[in-house]
Short mmCIF file of C-alpha atoms in Angstrom, two decimals:
data_model
loop_
_atom_site.label_atom_id
_atom_site.label_comp_id
_atom_site.label_asym_id
_atom_site.label_seq_id
_atom_site.Cartn_x
_atom_site.Cartn_y
_atom_site.Cartn_z
CA MET A 850 -4.37 -5.26 80.82
CA THR A 851 -2.33 -3.30 82.87
CA ALA A 852 -3.02 0.68 82.92
CA ASN A 853 1.03 1.33 81.09
CA SER A 854 0.38 -1.68 78.49
CA SER A 855 -3.06 0.63 77.59
CA VAL A 856 -1.37 3.69 77.05
CA ILE A 857 1.80 2.47 75.47
CA PRO A 858 1.07 -0.39 72.58
CA PRO A 859 3.46 -3.09 71.75
CA GLN A 860 4.25 -2.02 68.54
CA VAL A 861 5.29 1.23 69.78
CA SER A 862 7.45 0.24 72.73
CA ALA A 863 9.46 -1.91 70.22
CA ALA A 864 9.57 0.49 67.84
CA GLY A 865 10.87 3.20 70.47
CA SER A 866 13.19 0.39 71.22
CA GLU A 867 14.33 -0.14 67.59
CA GLU A 868 14.90 3.61 67.85
CA ARG A 869 17.34 3.54 70.50
CA GLY A 870 19.36 1.32 68.55
CA ARG A 871 18.43 -2.22 70.09
CA PRO A 872 15.88 -4.86 69.81
CA ALA A 873 12.29 -4.65 71.66
CA GLY A 874 12.91 -6.51 75.15
CA ALA A 875 16.72 -6.46 75.25
CA GLY A 876 18.28 -4.89 78.09
CA PRO A 877 20.09 -1.53 78.40
CA ARG A 878 23.81 -1.80 76.86
CA ARG A 879 26.18 -1.48 79.44
CA ARG A 880 29.28 1.10 78.03
CA LEU A 881 32.56 -0.37 78.36
CA LYS A 882 34.79 1.23 80.31
CA ARG A 883 38.23 2.96 78.63
CA SER A 884 40.50 -0.11 80.24
CA GLU A 885 38.01 -2.83 78.65
CA ARG A 886 37.80 -1.20 75.52
CA ILE A 887 41.80 -0.70 75.33
CA ALA A 888 42.05 -4.83 76.55
CA LEU A 889 39.87 -5.52 74.17
CA ILE A 890 41.90 -3.60 71.57
CA LEU A 891 45.17 -5.49 72.82
CA GLY A 892 43.68 -8.52 72.43
CA GLY A 893 42.86 -8.33 69.44
CA LEU A 894 45.69 -7.41 68.08
CA VAL A 895 48.00 -10.13 70.23
CA LEU A 896 45.26 -12.64 68.65
CA LEU A 897 45.44 -11.94 65.02
CA PRO A 898 48.97 -12.76 64.09
CA ILE A 899 48.38 -15.84 65.80
CA ALA A 900 45.02 -16.41 63.97
CA LEU A 901 46.58 -15.73 60.99
CA VAL A 902 49.59 -17.84 61.43
CA TRP A 903 46.91 -20.86 62.24
CA ILE A 904 45.11 -20.19 58.82
CA TYR A 905 48.09 -19.65 56.72
CA PRO A 906 48.62 -23.47 55.43
CA PHE A 907 45.25 -23.85 54.30
CA ILE A 908 45.81 -20.19 52.71
CA TRP A 909 49.02 -21.89 51.59
CA VAL A 910 46.93 -25.07 49.86
CA VAL A 911 44.26 -23.61 48.10
CA SER A 912 46.56 -20.94 46.49
CA SER A 913 49.21 -23.91 45.77
CA SER A 914 45.83 -25.44 44.00
CA PHE A 915 46.10 -22.36 41.42
CA LYS A 916 50.02 -22.74 40.99
CA SER A 917 52.41 -24.99 38.76
CA ASN A 918 55.16 -26.76 40.91
CA ALA A 919 57.46 -23.96 39.75
CA GLU A 920 55.47 -21.45 41.25
CA ILE A 921 54.42 -22.98 44.54
CA PHE A 922 58.02 -23.50 45.30
CA GLY A 923 59.42 -20.22 43.76
CA SER A 924 57.53 -17.71 46.79
CA LEU A 925 55.26 -18.17 49.63
CA ASN A 926 52.80 -15.45 48.80
CA PRO A 927 49.97 -17.02 48.79
CA PHE A 928 48.62 -14.95 45.55
CA THR A 929 49.19 -15.28 42.30
CA SER A 930 48.99 -13.40 39.02
CA THR A 931 48.02 -16.92 36.87
CA LEU A 932 45.01 -19.20 38.29
CA HIS A 933 46.11 -22.65 36.73
CA LEU A 934 42.37 -24.41 36.53
CA ASP A 935 43.44 -27.19 34.99
CA ASN A 936 44.83 -28.45 38.05
CA TYR A 937 41.21 -29.15 39.87
CA VAL A 938 40.59 -30.38 36.35
CA ARG A 939 42.85 -33.32 36.23
CA ALA A 940 42.17 -34.10 40.30
CA TRP A 941 38.79 -34.94 39.21
CA ARG A 942 39.31 -36.53 36.21
CA GLU A 943 43.30 -38.31 35.76
CA ALA A 944 43.69 -39.17 39.47
CA ASN A 945 40.04 -40.15 40.04
CA MET A 946 39.13 -38.02 42.91
CA GLY A 947 35.17 -38.02 41.14
CA ARG A 948 35.28 -41.85 42.10
CA TYR A 949 36.91 -41.08 45.70
CA PHE A 950 34.86 -38.38 46.33
CA LEU A 951 31.34 -39.97 45.76
CA ASN A 952 33.28 -43.38 47.72
CA THR A 953 33.99 -40.83 51.06
CA ILE A 954 29.80 -39.27 50.79
CA PHE A 955 28.97 -42.53 50.92
CA VAL A 956 30.82 -44.21 53.72
CA THR A 957 31.07 -41.16 55.57
CA GLY A 958 26.88 -40.45 55.29
CA MET A 959 25.63 -43.86 56.12
CA SER A 960 28.39 -44.36 58.84
CA ILE A 961 26.86 -41.07 60.64
CA LEU A 962 23.69 -42.42 60.42
CA ILE A 963 24.70 -45.68 62.26
CA SER A 964 26.62 -44.27 64.62
CA VAL A 965 24.19 -41.68 66.08
CA THR A 966 21.64 -43.95 66.02
CA VAL A 967 23.37 -46.47 67.91
CA ASN A 968 25.34 -44.44 70.29
CA ALA A 969 22.37 -42.36 71.05
CA LEU A 970 20.77 -45.77 72.55
CA LEU A 971 23.75 -46.99 74.89
CA GLY A 972 23.86 -42.83 75.55
CA TYR A 973 20.05 -43.20 76.69
CA VAL A 974 20.19 -46.68 78.57
CA LEU A 975 23.40 -44.90 80.30
CA GLY A 976 22.20 -41.70 81.33
CA ARG A 977 18.54 -42.80 82.24
CA TYR A 978 19.14 -46.32 83.69
CA THR A 979 20.38 -47.39 86.97
CA PHE A 980 22.46 -51.15 86.75
CA PRO A 981 24.78 -52.91 88.27
CA GLY A 982 28.51 -52.34 86.69
CA LYS A 983 27.28 -49.20 85.25
CA LYS A 984 30.10 -47.14 86.52
CA ILE A 985 32.69 -49.76 85.16
CA ILE A 986 31.49 -49.23 81.72
CA TYR A 987 32.04 -45.62 82.81
CA ALA A 988 35.47 -46.37 83.25
CA LEU A 989 35.50 -48.74 80.21
CA LEU A 990 34.70 -46.04 77.74
CA ALA A 991 36.89 -43.38 79.25
CA LEU A 992 40.17 -45.80 79.07
CA VAL A 993 39.24 -46.61 75.11
CA VAL A 994 39.17 -42.93 74.81
CA PHE A 995 43.31 -43.21 75.00
CA LEU A 996 43.39 -45.87 72.53
CA PRO A 997 45.51 -45.68 69.50
CA GLN A 998 44.01 -45.86 66.25
CA GLY A 999 46.83 -48.28 65.43
CA TYR A 1000 46.17 -50.90 68.40
CA THR A 1001 42.57 -51.62 66.81
CA VAL A 1002 43.49 -51.84 63.16
CA ILE A 1003 44.24 -55.48 62.73
CA PRO A 1004 40.96 -56.76 65.07
CA ILE A 1005 38.27 -54.46 63.14
CA PHE A 1006 40.07 -55.62 59.68
CA ASP A 1007 39.89 -59.16 61.11
CA LEU A 1008 36.14 -58.50 62.31
CA ILE A 1009 34.93 -56.88 58.53
CA ASP A 1010 36.49 -60.03 56.85
CA ALA A 1011 34.87 -62.88 59.24
CA LEU A 1012 31.50 -60.62 58.52
CA GLY A 1013 32.33 -61.17 54.28
CA LEU A 1014 32.28 -56.85 54.12
CA SER A 1015 36.25 -57.13 53.28
CA GLY A 1016 36.70 -55.29 49.81
CA SER A 1017 33.57 -53.63 49.92
CA LEU A 1018 31.97 -50.19 51.03
CA TRP A 1019 29.62 -51.39 53.67
CA GLY A 1020 32.27 -52.86 55.37
CA MET A 1021 34.77 -49.66 55.37
CA THR A 1022 31.05 -48.07 56.78
CA LEU A 1023 30.96 -50.40 59.54
CA ALA A 1024 34.77 -49.62 60.41
CA GLU A 1025 34.01 -46.19 60.32
CA ALA A 1026 31.23 -45.92 62.89
CA GLY A 1027 32.95 -46.99 65.95
CA GLY A 1028 35.34 -43.98 64.95
CA VAL A 1029 34.56 -41.37 67.71
CA SER A 1030 31.74 -43.57 69.56
CA VAL A 1031 32.83 -43.43 72.91
CA ILE A 1032 32.93 -39.34 72.68
CA VAL A 1033 29.78 -39.44 71.44
CA VAL A 1034 28.40 -41.80 73.76
CA LEU A 1035 29.67 -40.14 76.68
CA LEU A 1036 27.93 -37.11 75.56
CA PHE A 1037 24.49 -38.68 75.20
CA ALA A 1038 24.55 -39.83 78.27
CA GLY A 1039 25.38 -36.47 80.18
CA TYR A 1040 22.41 -34.88 78.39
CA PHE A 1041 19.90 -37.39 78.91
CA ALA A 1042 20.82 -37.72 82.18
CA GLN A 1043 20.00 -34.26 83.06
CA LEU A 1044 17.03 -34.10 81.40
CA PRO A 1045 13.65 -34.05 83.92
CA LYS A 1046 12.27 -37.20 84.36
CA GLU A 1047 8.92 -36.32 84.62
CA LEU A 1048 9.16 -36.71 80.82
CA GLU A 1049 9.53 -40.52 80.66
CA GLU A 1050 6.62 -40.90 83.67
CA ALA A 1051 3.97 -38.94 81.72
CA ALA A 1052 5.33 -40.82 78.84
CA LYS A 1053 4.59 -44.24 80.35
CA ILE A 1054 1.04 -42.82 81.86
CA ASP A 1055 0.10 -42.80 77.79
CA GLY A 1056 0.92 -46.46 76.84
CA ALA A 1057 4.43 -45.73 76.03
CA GLY A 1058 7.31 -48.36 76.01
CA PHE A 1059 11.63 -48.29 75.64
CA LEU A 1060 11.84 -47.05 72.15
CA ARG A 1061 8.98 -45.00 72.05
CA ILE A 1062 9.93 -42.80 74.98
CA PHE A 1063 13.22 -43.15 73.29
CA ALA A 1064 12.22 -41.73 69.86
CA ARG A 1065 9.41 -39.83 70.61
CA VAL A 1066 10.17 -37.68 73.67
CA TYR A 1067 14.25 -37.62 74.24
CA LEU A 1068 15.62 -38.01 70.87
CA PRO A 1069 13.79 -35.35 69.59
CA LEU A 1070 15.49 -32.90 72.42
CA SER A 1071 18.81 -33.75 71.64
CA GLY A 1072 19.40 -31.59 68.56
CA PRO A 1073 22.71 -30.13 69.53
CA VAL A 1074 24.16 -33.51 70.85
CA ILE A 1075 22.93 -34.74 67.02
CA ALA A 1076 24.42 -32.37 65.34
CA THR A 1077 27.50 -32.51 67.46
CA ALA A 1078 27.81 -36.33 66.84
CA VAL A 1079 27.17 -35.74 63.14
CA ILE A 1080 30.37 -32.88 63.01
CA LEU A 1081 32.60 -35.51 65.36
CA GLN A 1082 31.75 -38.52 62.94
CA PHE A 1083 31.49 -36.71 59.72
CA MET A 1084 35.21 -34.78 60.43
CA HIS A 1085 36.96 -38.12 61.43
CA ALA A 1086 34.93 -40.72 58.57
CA TRP A 1087 35.49 -37.86 56.14
CA ASN A 1088 38.86 -37.68 57.15
CA ASP A 1089 40.64 -40.89 58.34
CA PHE A 1090 43.55 -42.87 56.43
CA LEU A 1091 45.09 -45.23 58.31
CA LEU A 1092 41.87 -47.91 58.23
CA PRO A 1093 40.58 -47.13 54.40
CA LEU A 1094 44.17 -47.42 53.62
CA VAL A 1095 44.44 -50.80 55.23
CA LEU A 1096 40.74 -51.62 53.88
CA THR A 1097 41.49 -50.67 50.59
CA LEU A 1098 45.06 -52.02 49.29
CA SER A 1099 43.52 -54.95 46.96
CA GLN A 1100 41.05 -52.63 45.49
CA PRO A 1101 42.22 -49.37 44.64
CA GLU A 1102 38.56 -48.42 43.42
CA LEU A 1103 37.58 -48.31 46.77
CA ARG A 1104 39.82 -45.69 47.90
CA THR A 1105 38.40 -42.55 49.88
CA LEU A 1106 39.49 -39.18 49.54
CA ALA A 1107 42.56 -39.09 51.86
CA VAL A 1108 43.57 -42.31 50.68
CA GLY A 1109 43.77 -40.91 47.08
CA ILE A 1110 45.40 -37.72 47.59
CA TYR A 1111 47.98 -40.11 49.53
CA SER A 1112 48.04 -41.79 46.60
CA LEU A 1113 49.21 -39.12 43.90
CA GLN A 1114 52.70 -39.13 45.31
CA ASN A 1115 55.49 -40.43 43.35
CA GLN A 1116 58.72 -42.00 44.38
CA TYR A 1117 60.44 -39.33 41.96
CA PHE A 1118 57.88 -36.70 41.01
CA SER A 1119 54.78 -35.17 42.71
CA ASP A 1120 52.17 -32.74 41.07
CA TRP A 1121 51.78 -30.14 43.72
CA GLY A 1122 49.63 -28.41 42.02
CA MET A 1123 46.99 -31.49 41.60
CA MET A 1124 47.98 -32.40 44.91
CA SER A 1125 46.81 -29.19 46.42
CA ALA A 1126 43.82 -29.20 44.47
CA ALA A 1127 43.00 -32.54 45.47
CA SER A 1128 43.31 -31.52 49.02
CA THR A 1129 40.80 -28.60 48.41
CA ILE A 1130 38.25 -30.15 47.59
CA ALA A 1131 38.35 -32.80 49.98
CA LEU A 1132 38.75 -29.70 52.83
CA LEU A 1133 35.24 -27.50 51.42
CA PRO A 1134 32.55 -30.09 52.46
CA ILE A 1135 33.80 -30.37 55.95
CA ILE A 1136 33.94 -26.24 56.31
CA VAL A 1137 30.31 -26.11 55.07
CA VAL A 1138 29.05 -28.69 57.60
CA PHE A 1139 30.85 -26.95 60.59
CA ILE A 1140 29.72 -23.78 59.37
CA ILE A 1141 26.49 -25.15 58.93
CA LEU A 1142 26.39 -27.06 62.00
CA GLN A 1143 28.45 -25.09 65.04
CA LYS A 1144 25.72 -22.95 66.78
CA TYR A 1145 24.33 -26.82 67.64
CA PHE A 1146 28.26 -27.49 68.28
CA ILE A 1147 28.49 -24.58 71.10
CA GLU A 1148 25.25 -25.09 72.05
CA SER A 1149 25.95 -28.74 72.89
CA PHE A 1150 29.60 -28.29 74.71
CA SER A 1151 28.25 -25.07 76.57
CA GLY A 1152 25.39 -27.48 78.00
CA ALA A 1153 27.95 -30.48 78.86
CA VAL A 1154 30.21 -27.65 81.08
CA LYS A 1155 27.60 -25.90 82.54
CA GLY A 1156 25.71 -29.54 83.03
#
């Protein structure tokens, strides 16, 4: 212990830092110049209207869920004096949104589990091992990213039917599990490639094999990438429309929320209040999941940029 540390105890030093308005251990705050403050204010004034334009459709949908059809198209004002809570009751019961909600939870949850497990293993092999044809695999994966989903619907349907899983939630789950596989595989591969090789060597000395090194050493370190994979797969499976529409044409009871909301449209009349309520029910889980995992989502992409 040095003389300075014996004179000024850590508690006193920390308290002094907090009294000066900054946490203990933090460096001195740099005061912004006048030009920087003006630039921040101007930037905020420019970005605020843009943010309002982007968020207005969401506000409109949520507010419309509490209005009647006449009120929805009578004014663009998102506020209302009366709340039609029956829109949510009718959407949940009459429109069968409760059943579609449970179907979507099952398909999304199981597809996340399958997607993260398989893609983490693929990313681990691509990121940590060198073998002939590795660059060709990377090129093919990058090419698949730009392949529209519509081109793969029929092959996926034929594959699910050949496995005997057509007309079941498990078939839809397998179809959805490959939705964002390429992007997730590349994220895992890039992350695992930058981890030190000494971790693997130390585990091998302790007698660990391939799966144990992956599951006990590298996978626990990839928390931000796992969170990113969960968010991407969740958004894809939860919002996907084309595949669930094709796979549930003959079995409406297996519909997901996206297909269920689409089915609310009628040739002669559409209950926009009930549709807005159903859309709000479908949007809320996405917002909650992103708020919970947004820290890891940003960390993953910032780490990929640094790498």
